[in-house]
Amino acid sequence: MTSIQNVVLGADCGGTNIKMAILDAKGKLIAKDLQPINYSEPAPAVVKNMADRLLRFLKANGVSRPKGLGIGIAGDVDPDKGAVRFSPNLGWSNVPLKKYLSRHLKFPIIVENDANCAAVGAYWLDAKRDCRNLVCLTLGTGVGGGIIIDGRLYRGATGSAGEIGHMTIDYKGRRCKCGNYGCTESLIGAWGIILSAQEGLARGEAPVLKKILKEPGMKLAPKAIAMAAKRGDRFCKELWNRTGEQLGCVMSNCVNIFNPERIILSGGVSKTGPLLLKPALAALKKRAFKMPVSAVKITISRYDENLGVFGAAYLLLE
Amino acid sequence: MTSIQNVVLGADCGGTNIKMAILDAKGKLIAKDLQPINYSEPAPAVVKNMADRLLRFLKANGVSRPKGLGIGIAGDVDPDKGAVRFSPNLGWSNVPLKKYLSRHLKFPIIVENDANCAAVGAYWLDAKRDCRNLVCLTLGTGVGGGIIIDGRLYRGATGSAGEIGHMTIDYKGRRCKCGNYGCTESLIGAWGIILSAQEGLARGEAPVLKKILKEPGMKLAPKAIAMAAKRGDRFCKELWNRTGEQLGCVMSNCVNIFNPERIILSGGVSKTGPLLLKPALAALKKRAFKMPVSAVKITISRYDENLGVFGAAYLLLE
């Protein structure tokens, strides 16, 4: 088998697995894979395991030496040192990931925050790089943010930039997991939406949702709350109206601050449909300045599961 | 008189005057002046008047041909076309300022939003350009914002970026002049602070302030409200505590989103002292992520009146 040249390797580390992809120099997919990782071992052993998975994946696809590896990690990352300062998902504190990986992988390595990788992925996949400035919001359990300025990932002074999930829009509001109050994430992240639904259920205000949750296989999650709203649950409808208004407010802040050509929404919650998007777009139009609103295009990503792992690889092609 | 070469010209247009400055190629002041302008005439006549003032100012200082003019305007500016889309302060809508000025001034002209100019001024004067990323907040009657990314003014898709004064931090809050609710400006701009004080006075809650306002020459403004707080007015003390917390929240958003090396505060309200800054810094520390907070230096500008006009000139030296 001839060795494939001139390719880049991307990886995205979730809490239980590692996603991997090989892309060519133009960013086109050659191969991808997903492998389980046991993150409970000590960090050097986990990293050795990661490296083994990556090397096997390369070998299986006839790649002996990629141009480099880009690896996305949920948490606070030091991109200069390639270290993970803190990752609650992986249970890591101050892990010199690049240093550990370099023991096994003899090619350049870039370590980056996963939401930043998703922004780079969205810039290549969803925006086709046809704009200069883009904001990407990942609406999952939490809310991740990534910012592309002038065609490049914006990292800030310590690689910590882009935390739009922890931008306050209700400063007297609910306490967020980060310690702040009224963060974007505490309101429109899935955990925030679920918490609001729990409060409604506890007050007996969401009878349709209560019924749905008794159906087999149903759990309290945005999907069930959307189903309840569609079946006429007034509380759930109102909850989506409010969540949409909050999302519109977040986008309005992004528009007034960044004046971007694109905002790309990804993640499970972004797939809720008109229940969320109609009030969101109405609030955006009502709240933001006219000129930058007229210049922004808002889209839902079609590449959710690939954004992080592709984006990590694209970092080597930037 | 020998003609002075290699200098740039800056101008800052307020609602009643034009500030002008001549700087050398290193950004050092050669001369400055302030002249009244009657903005009630038709725009072409106003611009002719501006150009006359500028030419006379150049001549008086022995400059026949500067490298260019940078001009700051309060309002929505199209920096590509050099046009003023909308300026409530000057009463202008769609004025092709650069085109009109070019009839009289035969050198390059850059038109820019005044808060953006202030950010460029703060980057040169206060930060001495020793950082890459900076946020400048002008706390005056309104709140202006300007963003320096990687050493250059960030303008966004249509030149509308940086409107941190219209970032929502209280999405169910007070209606702002821009039509949005709970904007930074509606809370910590002087007009927002004064409105809160008026509400307190109307409820009879600010007796010390009420007394102070009867003193000769006193008017309801941040200075009087600060004086009342210092003389023991509980309502005014609480108002500054709240305003400080809101400012801290705004800075926390800037830190979590931009991870800048510097935040520079300018404008009259920024000179309030510990009444405002103590709760602001406490809220910032409580609310923002630790890593980016540890990387940011927050300072009060020492060059308030020069930021806009110097910054406008610096645009030609960028």
XYZ file of C-alpha atoms in Angstrom:
636
model
C 0.000 0.000 0.000
C 1.454 3.384 -1.005
C 1.641 5.828 1.877
C -0.790 8.752 1.500
C 0.998 12.102 1.687
C 0.005 15.662 2.489
C -2.909 14.991 4.829
C -3.886 16.381 8.226
C -5.273 14.571 11.246
C -8.054 15.909 13.450
C -9.281 14.650 16.820
C -12.123 15.657 19.122
C -12.090 14.320 22.687
C -15.459 13.883 24.330
C -15.913 12.573 27.857
C -16.004 8.917 26.769
C -14.414 8.692 23.333
C -12.147 10.174 20.709
C -13.370 11.187 17.250
C -10.726 11.095 14.518
C -10.601 12.283 10.915
C -8.038 12.395 8.130
C -8.467 15.264 5.671
C -6.551 16.132 2.529
C -4.796 19.470 1.987
C -8.002 20.983 0.624
C -9.954 19.939 3.720
C -11.790 17.019 2.105
C -12.541 13.945 4.223
C -10.434 10.850 3.583
C -11.460 8.755 6.599
C -13.047 9.070 10.018
C -13.502 6.922 13.091
C -14.749 6.975 16.669
C -13.064 4.996 19.465
C -13.857 4.663 23.186
C -11.362 6.109 25.677
C -11.267 5.419 29.390
C -10.534 8.826 30.887
C -10.410 7.526 34.472
C -6.784 6.367 34.170
C -3.905 8.761 34.965
C -3.431 11.375 32.223
C -0.165 9.982 30.750
C -1.802 6.562 30.293
C -4.940 8.103 28.761
C -2.779 10.094 26.359
C -0.752 6.991 25.450
C -4.054 5.267 24.692
C -5.186 8.228 22.539
C -1.901 8.162 20.632
C -2.230 4.409 20.023
C -5.753 4.894 18.632
C -4.561 7.705 16.384
C -1.556 5.756 15.084
C -3.685 2.678 14.372
C -6.230 4.867 12.570
C -3.477 6.421 10.434
C -1.979 3.023 9.628
C -5.362 1.526 8.713
C -5.732 4.337 6.173
C -2.254 4.083 4.708
C -0.951 7.289 6.251
C 2.540 7.079 7.716
C 3.143 10.728 8.485
C 0.417 13.394 8.457
C 1.371 17.078 8.272
C 0.113 17.379 11.823
C -2.580 16.726 14.395
C -5.186 19.227 15.589
C -6.936 18.099 18.763
C -10.019 19.655 20.360
C -10.638 19.474 24.111
C -13.651 20.688 26.104
C -12.223 23.071 28.679
C -9.668 25.791 29.240
C -6.741 25.211 26.927
C -3.362 26.938 26.593
C -2.841 26.792 22.824
C 0.709 28.200 23.076
C 1.920 25.401 25.335
C -0.541 22.846 24.000
C -1.655 22.195 27.559
C -5.082 21.569 29.072
C -5.401 23.923 32.036
C -8.733 22.546 33.175
C -11.274 20.186 31.676
C -14.181 19.144 33.909
C -15.394 16.744 31.163
C -12.124 14.802 31.088
C -11.333 15.341 34.777
C -8.013 16.990 33.867
C -6.101 19.822 35.536
C -2.855 21.125 34.035
C -2.195 18.234 31.677
C 0.649 18.961 29.207
C -1.226 17.177 26.428
C 1.055 18.191 23.571
C 4.151 17.135 25.520
C 2.632 13.743 26.383
C 1.374 13.187 22.813
C 4.788 14.145 21.389
C 6.303 11.106 23.089
C 4.315 8.942 20.687
C 3.463 11.170 17.702
C 6.380 12.575 15.712
C 4.545 15.373 13.877
C 3.293 18.909 14.759
C 0.440 19.057 17.278
C -2.062 21.869 17.926
C -4.247 21.691 21.031
C -7.386 23.845 21.003
C -10.662 24.344 22.849
C -13.431 22.249 21.246
C -15.879 25.131 20.713
C -13.085 27.040 18.972
C -12.511 23.979 16.765
C -16.246 23.920 15.999
C -16.064 27.581 14.891
C -13.196 26.762 12.541
C -15.161 23.756 11.285
C -18.266 25.889 10.708
C -16.146 28.475 8.893
C -14.906 25.818 6.439
C -17.986 23.595 6.167
C -21.003 25.858 6.648
C -19.670 29.247 5.567
C -17.369 27.831 2.875
C -14.926 30.510 4.005
C -16.930 33.073 1.998
C -16.869 35.618 4.821
C -14.281 37.298 7.065
C -15.993 37.397 10.449
C -18.114 34.662 11.948
C -19.542 33.692 15.323
C -20.354 30.049 16.036
C -22.609 29.059 18.926
C -22.818 25.413 19.960
C -26.145 24.942 21.724
C -25.747 21.666 23.568
C -25.907 20.786 27.274
C -23.798 23.884 27.721
C -23.248 26.674 25.218
C -19.907 26.937 23.468
C -18.707 29.870 21.443
C -16.009 30.450 18.862
C -15.060 33.562 16.926
C -13.464 33.908 13.514
C -11.991 37.346 12.898
C -10.623 38.243 9.498
C -10.641 34.583 8.470
C -8.756 33.249 11.487
C -9.677 31.808 14.870
C -9.590 34.546 17.521
C -7.926 33.258 20.696
C -7.257 36.353 22.844
C -4.417 36.873 25.315
C -4.419 33.405 26.906
C -6.454 31.334 24.430
C -9.580 31.831 26.540
C -11.583 34.045 24.157
C -14.978 33.211 22.681
C -16.838 32.132 25.818
C -20.148 33.507 24.597
C -21.874 30.808 26.661
C -20.692 32.768 29.678
C -21.756 36.189 28.507
C -24.297 37.606 30.984
C -27.624 38.688 29.524
C -29.571 38.719 32.808
C -27.189 39.983 35.459
C -29.588 39.351 38.340
C -30.537 35.962 36.914
C -29.946 32.299 37.675
C -26.590 31.141 39.005
C -24.532 29.450 36.313
C -22.246 26.459 36.815
C -19.294 28.819 36.267
C -20.228 30.884 39.341
C -21.587 33.863 37.409
C -25.280 34.810 37.201
C -27.550 34.959 34.152
C -25.007 33.535 31.674
C -26.223 32.580 28.211
C -25.620 28.935 29.071
C -27.680 29.004 32.267
C -30.649 30.165 30.192
C -30.420 28.569 26.749
C -28.091 25.638 27.351
C -29.975 22.336 27.584
C -29.279 22.156 31.319
C -30.801 25.611 31.798
C -33.869 24.739 29.722
C -34.313 21.467 31.649
C -33.985 23.304 34.956
C -36.734 25.729 33.910
C -38.940 22.774 32.892
C -38.305 21.096 36.247
C -39.382 24.280 38.007
C -42.578 24.298 35.921
C -43.260 20.616 36.631
C -42.716 21.187 40.355
C -45.328 23.952 40.261
C -47.716 21.642 38.372
C -47.720 23.963 35.381
C -46.706 21.533 32.624
C -49.352 18.766 32.515
C -48.709 17.695 28.926
C -44.979 17.436 29.533
C -45.648 15.422 32.687
C -47.688 12.974 30.658
C -45.069 12.697 27.908
C -42.386 11.890 30.466
C -44.383 8.804 31.467
C -44.128 7.416 27.932
C -41.509 4.663 27.491
C -38.015 5.920 26.653
C -38.820 9.583 27.303
C -36.637 11.708 29.552
C -36.674 15.358 30.537
C -34.716 16.896 27.677
C -35.260 19.641 25.064
C -36.865 17.094 22.706
C -39.587 16.151 25.193
C -40.160 19.808 26.056
C -40.544 20.637 22.350
C -42.954 17.705 21.923
C -45.044 18.973 24.849
C -45.142 22.488 23.370
C -46.325 21.081 20.035
C -49.035 19.110 21.839
C -50.342 22.301 23.418
C -48.540 22.551 26.760
C -48.768 26.278 27.453
C -45.914 26.311 29.925
C -43.585 24.570 27.454
C -44.650 26.877 24.623
C -43.910 29.861 26.823
C -40.581 28.317 27.832
C -39.538 28.048 24.173
C -40.756 31.589 23.525
C -38.596 32.825 26.368
C -35.622 30.675 25.359
C -35.954 31.996 21.819
C -36.055 35.572 23.032
C -32.921 34.902 25.084
C -31.159 33.359 22.073
C -32.195 36.406 20.024
C -30.756 38.631 22.711
C -27.448 36.694 22.626
C -27.316 36.968 18.836
C -28.173 40.675 19.090
C -25.183 41.163 21.388
C -23.003 39.281 18.897
C -24.310 41.455 16.050
C -23.839 44.770 17.891
C -20.370 43.794 19.124
C -18.911 41.802 16.210
C -20.959 42.945 13.197
C -20.201 39.527 11.644
C -21.211 38.340 8.190
C -22.342 35.020 9.664
C -23.706 33.510 12.855
C -23.815 29.721 12.770
C -25.830 27.774 15.309
C -24.991 24.153 15.984
C -25.743 21.537 18.632
C -28.905 19.656 19.563
C -30.900 22.646 20.836
C -30.313 24.490 17.529
C -32.405 21.763 15.821
C -35.562 22.631 17.815
C -37.061 24.421 14.808
C -39.538 27.331 14.673
C -40.499 26.939 18.365
C -37.057 28.364 19.171
C -36.052 30.174 15.987
C -39.161 32.239 15.359
C -39.006 34.124 18.673
C -35.197 34.235 18.389
C -35.205 35.989 15.023
C -38.008 38.317 16.135
C -35.994 39.334 19.207
C -32.841 39.796 17.152
C -34.648 42.081 14.723
C -36.241 44.037 17.567
C -33.062 44.395 19.625
C -30.027 44.799 17.369
C -28.951 47.773 15.252
C -30.479 47.737 11.775
C -27.294 48.042 9.699
C -25.376 45.099 11.215
C -28.576 42.993 11.339
C -29.037 43.550 7.618
C -25.444 42.368 7.041
C -25.606 39.112 9.024
C -26.737 35.730 7.761
C -27.860 33.264 10.410
C -27.814 29.554 9.671
C -28.142 26.230 11.439
C -25.130 24.027 10.857
C -25.626 20.935 8.722
C -22.403 19.353 9.968
C -22.823 19.192 13.743
C -20.990 15.974 14.455
C -18.094 16.888 12.148
C -17.534 20.511 13.189
C -15.173 19.816 16.076
C -13.059 17.067 14.565
C -12.862 18.667 11.103
C -12.192 22.077 12.650
C -9.326 20.655 14.704
C -7.740 19.330 11.498
C -8.398 22.618 9.657
C -6.267 24.427 12.267
C -3.281 22.939 10.415
C -4.555 24.286 7.088
C -5.311 27.859 8.319
C 8.229 79.663 7.159
C 9.371 76.224 6.005
C 6.478 73.832 5.400
C 6.303 70.973 7.929
C 6.317 67.575 6.225
C 5.224 64.074 7.166
C 2.439 64.888 9.594
C -1.132 63.612 10.009
C -4.277 65.547 10.799
C -6.980 64.360 13.199
C -10.465 65.746 13.782
C -13.257 64.913 16.209
C -16.705 66.333 15.521
C -18.891 66.949 18.544
C -22.404 68.364 18.347
C -21.229 72.000 18.503
C -17.554 72.074 17.537
C -14.639 70.443 15.802
C -11.478 69.365 17.640
C -8.331 69.277 15.508
C -4.809 67.991 16.045
C -1.618 67.733 14.009
C 0.636 64.802 14.944
C 4.029 63.801 13.621
C 4.753 60.399 12.056
C 5.498 58.953 15.514
C 2.156 60.160 16.869
C 3.520 63.080 18.869
C 1.402 66.227 19.157
C 2.494 69.232 17.110
C -0.592 71.438 17.526
C -4.226 71.250 18.508
C -7.261 73.504 18.357
C -11.002 73.608 18.961
C -13.390 75.601 16.775
C -17.176 76.080 16.875
C -19.249 74.616 14.045
C -22.869 75.407 13.282
C -24.337 72.019 12.398
C -27.789 73.422 11.631
C -26.813 74.451 8.079
C -27.170 71.975 5.165
C -24.490 69.280 5.250
C -22.422 70.514 2.256
C -22.163 73.965 3.856
C -21.237 72.481 7.254
C -18.553 70.358 5.598
C -17.204 73.378 3.685
C -16.981 75.184 7.020
C -15.160 72.183 8.585
C -12.700 72.089 5.678
C -12.038 75.836 6.011
C -11.307 75.428 9.734
C -8.980 72.528 9.020
C -7.104 74.346 6.234
C -6.679 77.467 8.370
C -5.423 75.287 11.248
C -2.890 73.606 8.943
C -1.719 76.938 7.523
C -1.358 78.507 10.973
C 0.981 75.651 11.845
C 3.046 75.759 8.687
C 1.630 72.538 7.217
C 0.788 72.693 3.524
C 0.037 69.052 2.899
C -0.504 66.469 5.649
C -0.273 62.754 4.850
C -3.996 62.580 5.474
C -6.988 63.383 7.667
C -8.703 61.008 10.091
C -12.084 62.281 11.239
C -14.248 60.880 14.037
C -18.034 61.193 13.985
C -20.553 60.126 16.633
C -22.919 57.774 14.860
C -23.115 54.987 12.321
C -20.320 55.401 9.816
C -19.457 53.560 6.606
C -15.654 53.599 6.733
C -15.331 52.086 3.220
C -17.254 54.893 1.571
C -16.295 57.481 4.151
C -19.968 58.260 4.640
C -22.036 59.047 7.715
C -25.077 56.795 7.594
C -26.741 58.306 10.629
C -25.632 60.720 13.320
C -28.291 61.923 15.771
C -25.717 64.271 17.374
C -25.005 66.107 14.109
C -28.528 65.640 12.706
C -27.109 63.851 9.649
C -28.505 61.016 7.547
C -26.505 59.559 4.650
C -23.974 62.353 4.330
C -21.061 61.467 1.986
C -18.609 63.238 4.253
C -15.423 62.071 2.529
C -16.768 63.082 -0.884
C -17.768 66.545 0.369
C -14.464 67.043 2.214
C -12.499 65.926 -0.868
C -13.802 68.960 -2.739
C -11.709 71.116 -0.429
C -8.995 68.841 0.987
C -6.576 67.285 -1.484
C -5.182 64.500 0.709
C -6.393 61.034 1.894
C -9.377 61.057 4.254
C -10.542 58.349 6.693
C -13.977 58.674 8.298
C -14.558 56.615 11.453
C -16.953 56.280 14.383
C -15.792 58.410 17.324
C -15.779 55.589 19.900
C -13.644 53.547 17.493
C -11.276 56.528 17.242
C -11.163 56.672 21.046
C -10.154 52.988 21.149
C -7.320 53.655 18.708
C -6.326 56.687 20.783
C -6.359 54.625 23.988
C -4.284 51.945 22.284
C -1.569 54.493 21.429
C -1.756 56.803 24.446
C -2.827 54.642 27.392
C -1.637 51.194 26.343
C 1.450 52.483 24.494
C 0.676 49.765 21.969
C 2.244 47.207 24.343
C -0.604 44.735 23.867
C -2.415 43.038 20.984
C -6.065 43.070 22.076
C -7.817 45.902 23.843
C -11.359 46.999 24.650
C -12.068 50.689 25.233
C -15.283 51.815 26.931
C -16.226 55.494 26.873
C -18.519 56.113 29.825
C -20.170 59.425 29.035
C -23.813 60.408 28.535
C -23.988 57.242 26.467
C -21.513 54.372 26.426
C -19.223 53.985 23.431
C -17.122 50.947 22.671
C -14.137 50.222 20.484
C -12.170 47.031 19.959
C -8.540 46.559 18.979
C -7.776 43.044 17.718
C -4.230 42.038 16.975
C -3.109 45.665 17.073
C -5.719 47.022 14.662
C -9.165 48.568 14.966
C -11.844 45.907 14.501
C -14.648 47.225 12.281
C -16.739 44.168 11.328
C -18.712 43.622 8.122
C -20.166 47.133 7.764
C -18.016 49.199 10.137
C -20.652 48.850 12.863
C -18.708 46.635 15.302
C -17.805 47.536 18.875
C -21.176 48.763 20.135
C -20.587 47.463 23.653
C -22.828 50.247 24.929
C -25.660 48.343 23.286
C -24.788 44.924 24.635
C -27.710 43.649 26.732
C -26.879 42.638 30.304
C -30.451 42.752 31.649
C -32.686 41.487 28.874
C -35.917 42.266 30.728
C -34.570 45.647 31.818
C -35.115 49.302 31.012
C -35.807 50.388 27.456
C -32.764 51.948 25.850
C -32.768 54.887 23.439
C -31.793 52.425 20.681
C -35.044 50.465 21.123
C -33.467 47.478 22.866
C -33.918 46.653 26.564
C -31.304 46.486 29.324
C -28.384 47.763 27.221
C -25.151 48.655 28.983
C -25.787 52.313 28.150
C -29.297 52.379 29.631
C -27.791 51.245 32.941
C -24.315 52.751 33.273
C -24.413 55.624 30.785
C -24.863 58.995 32.523
C -28.422 59.248 31.186
C -29.258 55.860 32.703
C -27.714 56.774 36.053
C -29.572 60.105 36.065
C -32.834 58.340 35.222
C -32.344 55.988 38.177
C -31.637 58.971 40.443
C -34.780 60.735 39.183
C -36.797 57.630 40.050
C -35.286 57.655 43.549
C -35.976 61.362 43.988
C -39.565 60.883 42.821
C -40.013 58.226 45.505
C -38.486 60.557 48.115
C -35.612 58.135 48.689
C -32.653 60.459 48.098
C -32.924 63.311 50.629
C -29.232 64.259 50.586
C -29.190 64.411 46.805
C -32.333 66.524 46.860
C -30.600 69.011 49.166
C -27.437 69.107 47.051
C -29.480 69.899 43.948
C -30.704 73.076 45.668
C -27.131 74.349 45.998
C -26.169 77.006 43.421
C -24.815 75.618 40.159
C -25.700 72.008 40.932
C -27.593 69.871 38.449
C -28.688 66.256 38.408
C -25.578 64.567 37.023
C -23.189 61.782 38.074
C -21.058 64.321 40.005
C -23.950 65.409 42.218
C -25.013 61.793 42.730
C -21.452 60.892 43.783
C -21.343 63.878 46.140
C -24.622 62.756 47.726
C -23.297 59.213 48.182
C -20.184 60.571 49.887
C -22.342 62.680 52.177
C -24.235 59.574 53.286
C -27.218 59.354 50.936
C -28.065 55.647 51.139
C -30.014 55.580 47.899
C -27.133 57.182 45.982
C -24.591 54.850 47.595
C -26.728 51.894 46.565
C -27.103 53.358 43.070
C -23.315 53.504 42.675
C -22.995 49.977 44.067
C -25.460 48.742 41.489
C -23.899 50.776 38.671
C -20.508 49.373 39.653
C -21.836 45.826 39.626
C -23.297 46.454 36.165
C -19.985 47.868 34.919
C -18.231 44.801 36.368
C -20.697 42.607 34.540
C -19.996 44.434 31.253
C -16.241 44.058 31.783
C -16.755 40.389 32.683
C -18.517 39.864 29.344
C -15.631 41.614 27.577
C -13.120 39.404 29.413
C -14.953 36.130 28.713
C -15.550 37.027 25.062
C -12.349 38.901 24.076
C -9.794 37.735 26.643
C -8.028 41.099 26.067
C -4.752 42.234 27.635
C -6.295 45.618 28.415
C -9.628 47.248 29.162
C -9.446 51.028 29.194
C -12.234 53.113 30.696
C -12.648 56.712 29.666
C -15.292 59.425 29.884
C -16.705 61.424 32.772
C -18.389 58.532 34.599
C -15.082 56.583 34.649
C -13.666 59.329 36.914
C -16.199 58.620 39.696
C -13.563 56.804 41.741
C -13.942 53.966 44.284
C -17.732 54.485 44.584
C -17.973 52.975 41.097
C -14.724 51.055 40.694
C -14.707 49.069 43.922
C -18.004 47.258 43.235
C -17.071 47.017 39.547
C -13.812 45.187 40.181
C -15.456 42.972 42.815
C -18.171 41.974 40.324
C -15.613 41.361 37.581
C -13.601 39.081 39.838
C -16.728 37.240 40.967
C -18.224 36.841 37.499
C -15.506 36.276 34.898
C -13.318 33.227 34.278
C -10.154 33.215 36.377
C -7.578 32.759 33.610
C -8.656 35.678 31.389
C -9.254 37.884 34.463
C -5.683 37.241 35.566
C -4.472 38.298 32.101
C -6.352 41.605 31.840
C -5.185 45.003 33.083
C -7.925 47.553 33.669
C -7.068 51.229 33.665
C -8.785 54.604 33.595
C -7.620 56.709 30.674
C -5.513 59.770 31.457
C -6.122 61.277 28.026
C -9.908 61.549 27.786
C -10.199 64.729 25.772
C -7.467 63.661 23.349
C -8.501 60.053 22.710
C -10.931 60.758 19.858
C -8.981 63.386 17.964
C -5.587 61.686 18.416
C -7.102 58.299 17.576
C -8.589 59.690 14.364
C -5.115 60.869 13.326
C -3.516 57.552 14.368
C -5.767 55.755 11.871
C -3.387 57.095 9.217
C -0.366 55.712 11.072
C -1.822 52.192 11.685
